[in-house]
Amino acid sequence: MSLIETARLTKKYNGNAAVDTVSLSIREGVCTALLGPNGAGKTTTLNMLTGLIKPTEGEIDFNKNYAGDRRKHIGYLPQYPKFYGWMTGEEYVSFSAELAGLSKKKAKESTNKMLSLVGLEEDRRKKVSGYSGGMKQRLGIAQALVHEPKLVILDEPVSALDPIGRREILELMKTLKQHTSILFSTHVLHDAEEVSDDIFIMKKGKIIIEGGLSELQQKYQQPAFFIETE
Ligand code: ATP
């Protein structure tokens, strides 16, 4: 069943389409990759799904089983998250929980749960300024999960990390898949192949290829299907 669907989603800047009539269907309970080169329109698409920017045209529908504003069912880690270095990891996540409307008690419980899920239990009382890049991304993921969203959207979660940080986050995403639906963007085919079930390939604002990972791997000789996007 689809968790979120878009119909002819379009965003224009000065008459130019950054996202051009994109129709996506994101399944519940799986990990979906939005793959494409720089400037393809990935961030713009994700920002429309999260409600951060308004589409110029098109529709976004969230599964009707989940009532109310879709934003409360979505957790988001932006490509360039802003961390408050003077806070501890614990303070940062519980602050986000309270901003999301959780009671103090629930915020505390959920903060503990998510910090443990992302492997930051022992570092929770350290200042964020002392965290490595990988730890900051894990903290950002804990923050995105703290209100227990149905869909977590991660914009290029590994692109700024060194190989160790990259590996940590990819492994974490494999664990997260068991708890929530994930939609993430990347420009690296191997990352999409490693963790995703479904892939949408975007180029110049349009979806040019879509399908299940194994179906696409059978249909296209690797890495040819990615080279097409360059
Ligand atoms: P990257 O991997 O570099 O982040 P992306 O696939 O996420 O790329 P977007 O950031 O969505 O791509 O950008 C898609 C296109 O829209 C680009 O040409 C970009 O310059 C343009 N664009 C995005 N935001 C704006 C804006 N606020 N004003 C004008 N143009 C914009």
mmCIF file of C-alpha atoms and ligand atoms in Angstrom:
data_model
loop_
_atom_site.group_PDB
_atom_site.id
_atom_site.type_symbol
_atom_site.label_atom_id
_atom_site.label_comp_id
_atom_site.label_asym_id
_atom_site.label_seq_id
_atom_site.Cartn_x
_atom_site.Cartn_y
_atom_site.Cartn_z
ATOM 1 C CA MET A 1 0.000 0.000 0.000
ATOM 2 C CA SER A 2 1.281 3.496 -0.788
ATOM 3 C CA LEU A 3 2.255 5.692 2.095
ATOM 4 C CA ILE A 4 2.610 8.828 0.040
ATOM 5 C CA GLU A 5 1.755 9.533 -3.577
ATOM 6 C CA THR A 6 2.330 12.499 -5.789
ATOM 7 C CA ALA A 7 0.597 13.371 -9.032
ATOM 8 C CA ARG A 8 2.329 15.633 -11.560
ATOM 9 C CA LEU A 9 4.240 17.402 -8.812
ATOM 10 C CA THR A 10 5.950 20.476 -10.239
ATOM 11 C CA LYS A 11 8.080 23.267 -8.813
ATOM 12 C CA LYS A 12 9.105 26.159 -11.013
ATOM 13 C CA TYR A 13 11.614 28.889 -10.231
ATOM 14 C CA ASN A 14 11.467 31.875 -12.567
ATOM 15 C CA GLY A 15 9.541 29.761 -15.059
ATOM 16 C CA ASN A 16 12.104 26.903 -15.022
ATOM 17 C CA ALA A 17 10.935 23.551 -13.665
ATOM 18 C CA ALA A 18 13.270 22.261 -10.905
ATOM 19 C CA VAL A 19 10.768 19.404 -10.512
ATOM 20 C CA ASP A 20 8.682 18.580 -13.540
ATOM 21 C CA THR A 21 5.388 16.611 -13.337
ATOM 22 C CA VAL A 22 6.750 13.991 -10.932
ATOM 23 C CA SER A 23 4.400 11.160 -9.997
ATOM 24 C CA LEU A 24 5.788 9.016 -7.193
ATOM 25 C CA SER A 25 4.269 6.217 -5.179
ATOM 26 C CA ILE A 26 6.205 5.432 -2.011
ATOM 27 C CA ARG A 27 5.312 2.061 -0.503
ATOM 28 C CA GLU A 28 4.843 1.576 3.209
ATOM 29 C CA GLY A 29 7.334 -0.590 5.104
ATOM 30 C CA VAL A 30 10.170 -0.351 2.601
ATOM 31 C CA CYS A 31 13.195 1.805 1.892
ATOM 32 C CA THR A 32 12.982 3.912 -1.252
ATOM 33 C CA ALA A 33 15.890 5.706 -2.907
ATOM 34 C CA LEU A 34 15.589 8.860 -4.970
ATOM 35 C CA LEU A 35 18.716 8.640 -7.095
ATOM 36 C CA GLY A 36 20.105 11.281 -9.393
ATOM 37 C CA PRO A 37 22.997 13.620 -10.126
ATOM 38 C CA ASN A 38 23.439 17.095 -8.611
ATOM 39 C CA GLY A 39 20.693 19.460 -9.628
ATOM 40 C CA ALA A 40 18.275 16.668 -10.625
ATOM 41 C CA GLY A 41 15.575 18.027 -8.306
ATOM 42 C CA LYS A 42 15.852 15.576 -5.397
ATOM 43 C CA THR A 43 15.973 18.139 -2.572
ATOM 44 C CA THR A 44 13.184 20.183 -4.136
ATOM 45 C CA THR A 45 11.004 17.059 -4.337
ATOM 46 C CA LEU A 46 11.718 16.088 -0.727
ATOM 47 C CA ASN A 47 11.066 19.651 0.461
ATOM 48 C CA MET A 48 7.637 19.554 -1.175
ATOM 49 C CA LEU A 49 6.824 16.198 0.458
ATOM 50 C CA THR A 50 7.790 17.534 3.889
ATOM 51 C CA GLY A 51 5.761 20.701 3.318
ATOM 52 C CA LEU A 52 8.776 23.020 3.522
ATOM 53 C CA ILE A 53 8.047 24.424 0.082
ATOM 54 C CA LYS A 54 4.802 24.638 -1.862
ATOM 55 C CA PRO A 55 4.439 22.951 -5.240
ATOM 56 C CA THR A 56 3.709 25.187 -8.220
ATOM 57 C CA GLU A 57 1.362 22.451 -9.463
ATOM 58 C CA GLY A 58 0.394 18.896 -8.615
ATOM 59 C CA GLU A 59 -0.922 16.872 -5.711
ATOM 60 C CA ILE A 60 0.536 15.117 -2.677
ATOM 61 C CA ASP A 61 -1.561 12.496 -0.886
ATOM 62 C CA PHE A 62 -0.659 10.785 2.357
ATOM 63 C CA ASN A 63 -2.220 7.428 3.221
ATOM 64 C CA LYS A 64 -5.710 8.110 4.601
ATOM 65 C CA ASN A 65 -5.162 5.606 7.432
ATOM 66 C CA TYR A 66 -3.041 8.288 9.058
ATOM 67 C CA ALA A 67 -5.220 11.228 9.930
ATOM 68 C CA GLY A 68 -4.404 14.915 10.009
ATOM 69 C CA ASP A 69 -1.570 16.980 8.652
ATOM 70 C CA ARG A 70 0.933 14.734 6.871
ATOM 71 C CA ARG A 71 3.816 16.674 8.426
ATOM 72 C CA LYS A 72 3.193 15.021 11.759
ATOM 73 C CA HIS A 73 3.702 11.612 10.134
ATOM 74 C CA ILE A 74 6.983 12.595 8.482
ATOM 75 C CA GLY A 75 10.438 12.900 10.032
ATOM 76 C CA TYR A 76 13.061 14.825 8.076
ATOM 77 C CA LEU A 77 16.821 15.049 8.034
ATOM 78 C CA PRO A 78 17.835 17.858 5.658
ATOM 79 C CA GLN A 79 20.962 17.674 3.513
ATOM 80 C CA TYR A 80 22.674 20.341 5.623
ATOM 81 C CA PRO A 81 21.164 20.035 9.103
ATOM 82 C CA LYS A 82 21.805 22.795 11.620
ATOM 83 C CA PHE A 83 23.131 21.396 14.877
ATOM 84 C CA TYR A 84 23.399 23.451 18.025
ATOM 85 C CA GLY A 85 26.912 22.583 19.147
ATOM 86 C CA TRP A 86 26.420 23.935 22.653
ATOM 87 C CA MET A 87 23.647 21.440 23.376
ATOM 88 C CA THR A 88 24.253 17.850 24.427
ATOM 89 C CA GLY A 89 22.945 15.146 22.102
ATOM 90 C CA GLU A 90 20.203 14.394 24.592
ATOM 91 C CA GLU A 91 19.155 18.044 24.854
ATOM 92 C CA TYR A 92 19.089 18.373 21.080
ATOM 93 C CA VAL A 93 16.788 15.385 20.544
ATOM 94 C CA SER A 94 14.456 16.179 23.453
ATOM 95 C CA PHE A 95 14.231 19.804 22.279
ATOM 96 C CA SER A 96 13.086 18.502 18.869
ATOM 97 C CA ALA A 97 10.612 16.165 20.584
ATOM 98 C CA GLU A 98 9.035 19.034 22.490
ATOM 99 C CA LEU A 99 8.924 21.139 19.310
ATOM 100 C CA ALA A 100 7.043 18.238 17.701
ATOM 101 C CA GLY A 101 4.447 18.544 20.461
ATOM 102 C CA LEU A 102 5.342 15.589 22.679
ATOM 103 C CA SER A 103 4.720 15.946 26.403
ATOM 104 C CA LYS A 104 7.838 16.265 28.601
ATOM 105 C CA LYS A 105 7.459 12.661 29.776
ATOM 106 C CA LYS A 106 6.920 11.241 26.284
ATOM 107 C CA ALA A 107 9.758 13.401 24.903
ATOM 108 C CA LYS A 108 12.146 11.960 27.485
ATOM 109 C CA GLU A 109 11.107 8.366 26.784
ATOM 110 C CA SER A 110 11.303 8.793 23.040
ATOM 111 C CA THR A 111 14.668 10.601 23.257
ATOM 112 C CA ASN A 112 16.117 7.669 25.213
ATOM 113 C CA LYS A 113 14.693 5.153 22.764
ATOM 114 C CA MET A 114 15.951 6.937 19.631
ATOM 115 C CA LEU A 115 19.415 7.735 20.992
ATOM 116 C CA SER A 116 19.796 4.079 21.808
ATOM 117 C CA LEU A 117 18.478 3.032 18.368
ATOM 118 C CA VAL A 118 21.091 5.186 16.595
ATOM 119 C CA GLY A 119 23.893 4.035 18.915
ATOM 120 C CA LEU A 120 24.474 7.311 20.758
ATOM 121 C CA GLU A 121 23.451 6.179 24.229
ATOM 122 C CA GLU A 122 26.941 6.543 25.664
ATOM 123 C CA ASP A 123 27.583 9.932 24.033
ATOM 124 C CA ARG A 124 24.258 11.465 24.951
ATOM 125 C CA ARG A 125 25.681 13.848 27.562
ATOM 126 C CA LYS A 126 28.529 15.092 25.344
ATOM 127 C CA LYS A 127 28.238 18.426 23.574
ATOM 128 C CA VAL A 128 27.256 18.109 19.911
ATOM 129 C CA SER A 129 30.260 20.292 18.945
ATOM 130 C CA GLY A 130 32.484 17.344 19.880
ATOM 131 C CA TYR A 131 30.601 14.825 17.712
ATOM 132 C CA SER A 132 32.137 13.422 14.512
ATOM 133 C CA GLY A 133 30.324 13.870 11.175
ATOM 134 C CA GLY A 134 28.879 10.344 11.443
ATOM 135 C CA MET A 135 27.700 10.938 15.015
ATOM 136 C CA LYS A 136 26.020 14.177 13.950
ATOM 137 C CA GLN A 137 24.173 12.349 11.184
ATOM 138 C CA ARG A 138 23.064 9.691 13.662
ATOM 139 C CA LEU A 139 21.875 12.446 15.979
ATOM 140 C CA GLY A 140 19.985 14.029 13.085
ATOM 141 C CA ILE A 141 18.329 10.682 12.399
ATOM 142 C CA ALA A 142 17.356 10.329 16.085
ATOM 143 C CA GLN A 143 15.854 13.818 15.898
ATOM 144 C CA ALA A 144 13.921 12.893 12.734
ATOM 145 C CA LEU A 145 12.543 9.773 14.426
ATOM 146 C CA VAL A 146 11.674 11.220 17.804
ATOM 147 C CA HIS A 147 7.951 11.722 17.131
ATOM 148 C CA GLU A 148 7.769 8.180 15.686
ATOM 149 C CA PRO A 149 6.842 9.194 12.134
ATOM 150 C CA LYS A 150 5.418 6.755 9.588
ATOM 151 C CA LEU A 151 7.935 7.966 7.003
ATOM 152 C CA VAL A 152 11.443 9.236 7.580
ATOM 153 C CA ILE A 153 12.953 11.308 4.790
ATOM 154 C CA LEU A 154 16.741 11.588 4.656
ATOM 155 C CA ASP A 155 18.265 14.014 2.155
ATOM 156 C CA GLU A 156 21.701 12.762 1.066
ATOM 157 C CA PRO A 157 22.383 11.224 4.494
ATOM 158 C CA VAL A 158 25.817 9.877 3.598
ATOM 159 C CA SER A 159 27.194 12.185 0.925
ATOM 160 C CA ALA A 160 29.216 14.430 3.259
ATOM 161 C CA LEU A 161 30.710 11.583 5.312
ATOM 162 C CA ASP A 162 34.062 9.811 5.285
ATOM 163 C CA PRO A 163 34.034 6.040 4.531
ATOM 164 C CA ILE A 164 33.625 5.065 8.199
ATOM 165 C CA GLY A 165 30.739 7.478 8.782
ATOM 166 C CA ARG A 166 29.177 6.366 5.520
ATOM 167 C CA ARG A 167 29.294 2.712 6.526
ATOM 168 C CA GLU A 168 27.812 3.509 9.967
ATOM 169 C CA ILE A 169 24.849 5.337 8.457
ATOM 170 C CA LEU A 170 24.174 2.721 5.778
ATOM 171 C CA GLU A 171 24.167 0.006 8.461
ATOM 172 C CA LEU A 172 21.878 2.138 10.630
ATOM 173 C CA MET A 173 19.472 2.596 7.720
ATOM 174 C CA LYS A 174 19.274 -1.195 7.330
ATOM 175 C CA THR A 175 18.225 -1.412 10.997
ATOM 176 C CA LEU A 176 15.789 1.484 10.658
ATOM 177 C CA LYS A 177 14.030 -0.214 7.763
ATOM 178 C CA GLN A 178 12.686 -2.691 10.278
ATOM 179 C CA HIS A 179 11.024 0.124 12.271
ATOM 180 C CA THR A 180 9.792 2.669 9.744
ATOM 181 C CA SER A 181 9.460 3.468 6.053
ATOM 182 C CA ILE A 182 12.422 5.392 4.639
ATOM 183 C CA LEU A 183 12.780 7.667 1.639
ATOM 184 C CA PHE A 184 16.296 8.925 0.997
ATOM 185 C CA SER A 185 18.118 10.758 -1.733
ATOM 186 C CA THR A 186 21.550 9.936 -3.055
ATOM 187 C CA HIS A 187 23.686 10.390 -6.135
ATOM 188 C CA VAL A 188 25.495 7.074 -5.566
ATOM 189 C CA LEU A 189 24.043 3.958 -7.165
ATOM 190 C CA HIS A 190 25.786 1.605 -4.731
ATOM 191 C CA ASP A 191 24.167 3.277 -1.710
ATOM 192 C CA ALA A 192 20.743 2.910 -3.311
ATOM 193 C CA GLU A 193 21.462 -0.717 -4.183
ATOM 194 C CA GLU A 194 22.698 -1.536 -0.717
ATOM 195 C CA VAL A 195 19.751 -0.344 1.322
ATOM 196 C CA SER A 196 16.736 0.325 -0.869
ATOM 197 C CA ASP A 197 13.893 -1.869 -2.066
ATOM 198 C CA ASP A 198 12.515 0.630 -4.589
ATOM 199 C CA ILE A 199 14.411 3.156 -6.691
ATOM 200 C CA PHE A 200 13.304 6.283 -8.533
ATOM 201 C CA ILE A 201 15.925 7.784 -10.817
ATOM 202 C CA MET A 202 15.626 11.480 -11.426
ATOM 203 C CA LYS A 203 17.208 13.610 -14.114
ATOM 204 C CA LYS A 204 16.566 17.264 -14.921
ATOM 205 C CA GLY A 205 13.451 17.388 -12.749
ATOM 206 C CA LYS A 206 11.843 14.231 -14.129
ATOM 207 C CA ILE A 207 11.631 10.613 -13.033
ATOM 208 C CA ILE A 208 13.262 8.696 -15.856
ATOM 209 C CA ILE A 209 13.370 5.165 -14.390
ATOM 210 C CA GLU A 210 11.485 3.584 -11.497
ATOM 211 C CA GLY A 211 10.942 0.165 -10.027
ATOM 212 C CA GLY A 212 11.927 -2.452 -7.500
ATOM 213 C CA LEU A 213 15.679 -2.928 -7.094
ATOM 214 C CA SER A 214 15.832 -6.528 -8.319
ATOM 215 C CA GLU A 215 13.526 -5.767 -11.237
ATOM 216 C CA LEU A 216 15.767 -2.879 -12.312
ATOM 217 C CA GLN A 217 18.929 -4.918 -11.841
ATOM 218 C CA GLN A 218 17.535 -7.581 -14.148
ATOM 219 C CA LYS A 219 16.287 -5.122 -16.711
ATOM 220 C CA TYR A 220 19.381 -2.945 -16.982
ATOM 221 C CA GLN A 221 22.965 -4.081 -17.189
ATOM 222 C CA GLN A 222 24.770 -2.408 -14.335
ATOM 223 C CA PRO A 223 26.079 0.187 -14.178
ATOM 224 C CA ALA A 224 24.502 1.238 -17.456
ATOM 225 C CA PHE A 225 21.239 2.344 -15.949
ATOM 226 C CA PHE A 226 22.986 4.845 -13.752
ATOM 227 C CA ILE A 227 25.298 6.162 -16.448
ATOM 228 C CA GLU A 228 22.158 7.159 -18.311
ATOM 229 C CA THR A 229 21.461 9.726 -15.585
ATOM 230 C CA GLU A 230 24.812 11.536 -15.921
HETATM 231 P P1 ATP B 1 21.964 18.298 -5.136
HETATM 232 O O1 ATP B 1 22.365 16.872 -5.084
HETATM 233 O O2 ATP B 1 23.020 19.184 -5.742
HETATM 234 O O3 ATP B 1 21.410 18.833 -3.842
HETATM 235 P P2 ATP B 1 19.261 18.015 -6.145
HETATM 236 O O4 ATP B 1 18.974 16.852 -7.028
HETATM 237 O O5 ATP B 1 18.847 17.925 -4.725
HETATM 238 O O6 ATP B 1 20.794 18.370 -6.227
HETATM 239 P P3 ATP B 1 17.793 20.495 -6.209
HETATM 240 O O7 ATP B 1 18.566 21.093 -5.081
HETATM 241 O O8 ATP B 1 16.406 20.068 -5.950
HETATM 242 O O9 ATP B 1 18.595 19.280 -6.826
HETATM 243 O O10 ATP B 1 17.809 21.547 -7.402
HETATM 244 C C1 ATP B 1 17.156 21.287 -8.651
HETATM 245 C C2 ATP B 1 17.286 22.519 -9.533
HETATM 246 O O11 ATP B 1 16.466 23.570 -8.999
HETATM 247 C C3 ATP B 1 18.684 23.075 -9.633
HETATM 248 O O12 ATP B 1 18.892 23.525 -10.927
HETATM 249 C C4 ATP B 1 18.667 24.238 -8.659
HETATM 250 O O13 ATP B 1 19.580 25.231 -9.038
HETATM 251 C C5 ATP B 1 17.227 24.739 -8.783
HETATM 252 N N1 ATP B 1 16.754 25.363 -7.535
HETATM 253 C C6 ATP B 1 16.569 24.733 -6.356
HETATM 254 N N2 ATP B 1 16.119 25.599 -5.411
HETATM 255 C C7 ATP B 1 16.029 26.819 -6.028
HETATM 256 C C8 ATP B 1 15.624 28.132 -5.602
HETATM 257 N N3 ATP B 1 15.225 28.367 -4.343
HETATM 258 N N4 ATP B 1 15.655 29.116 -6.520
HETATM 259 C C9 ATP B 1 16.030 28.889 -7.790
HETATM 260 N N5 ATP B 1 16.423 27.680 -8.262
HETATM 261 C C10 ATP B 1 16.427 26.656 -7.404
#
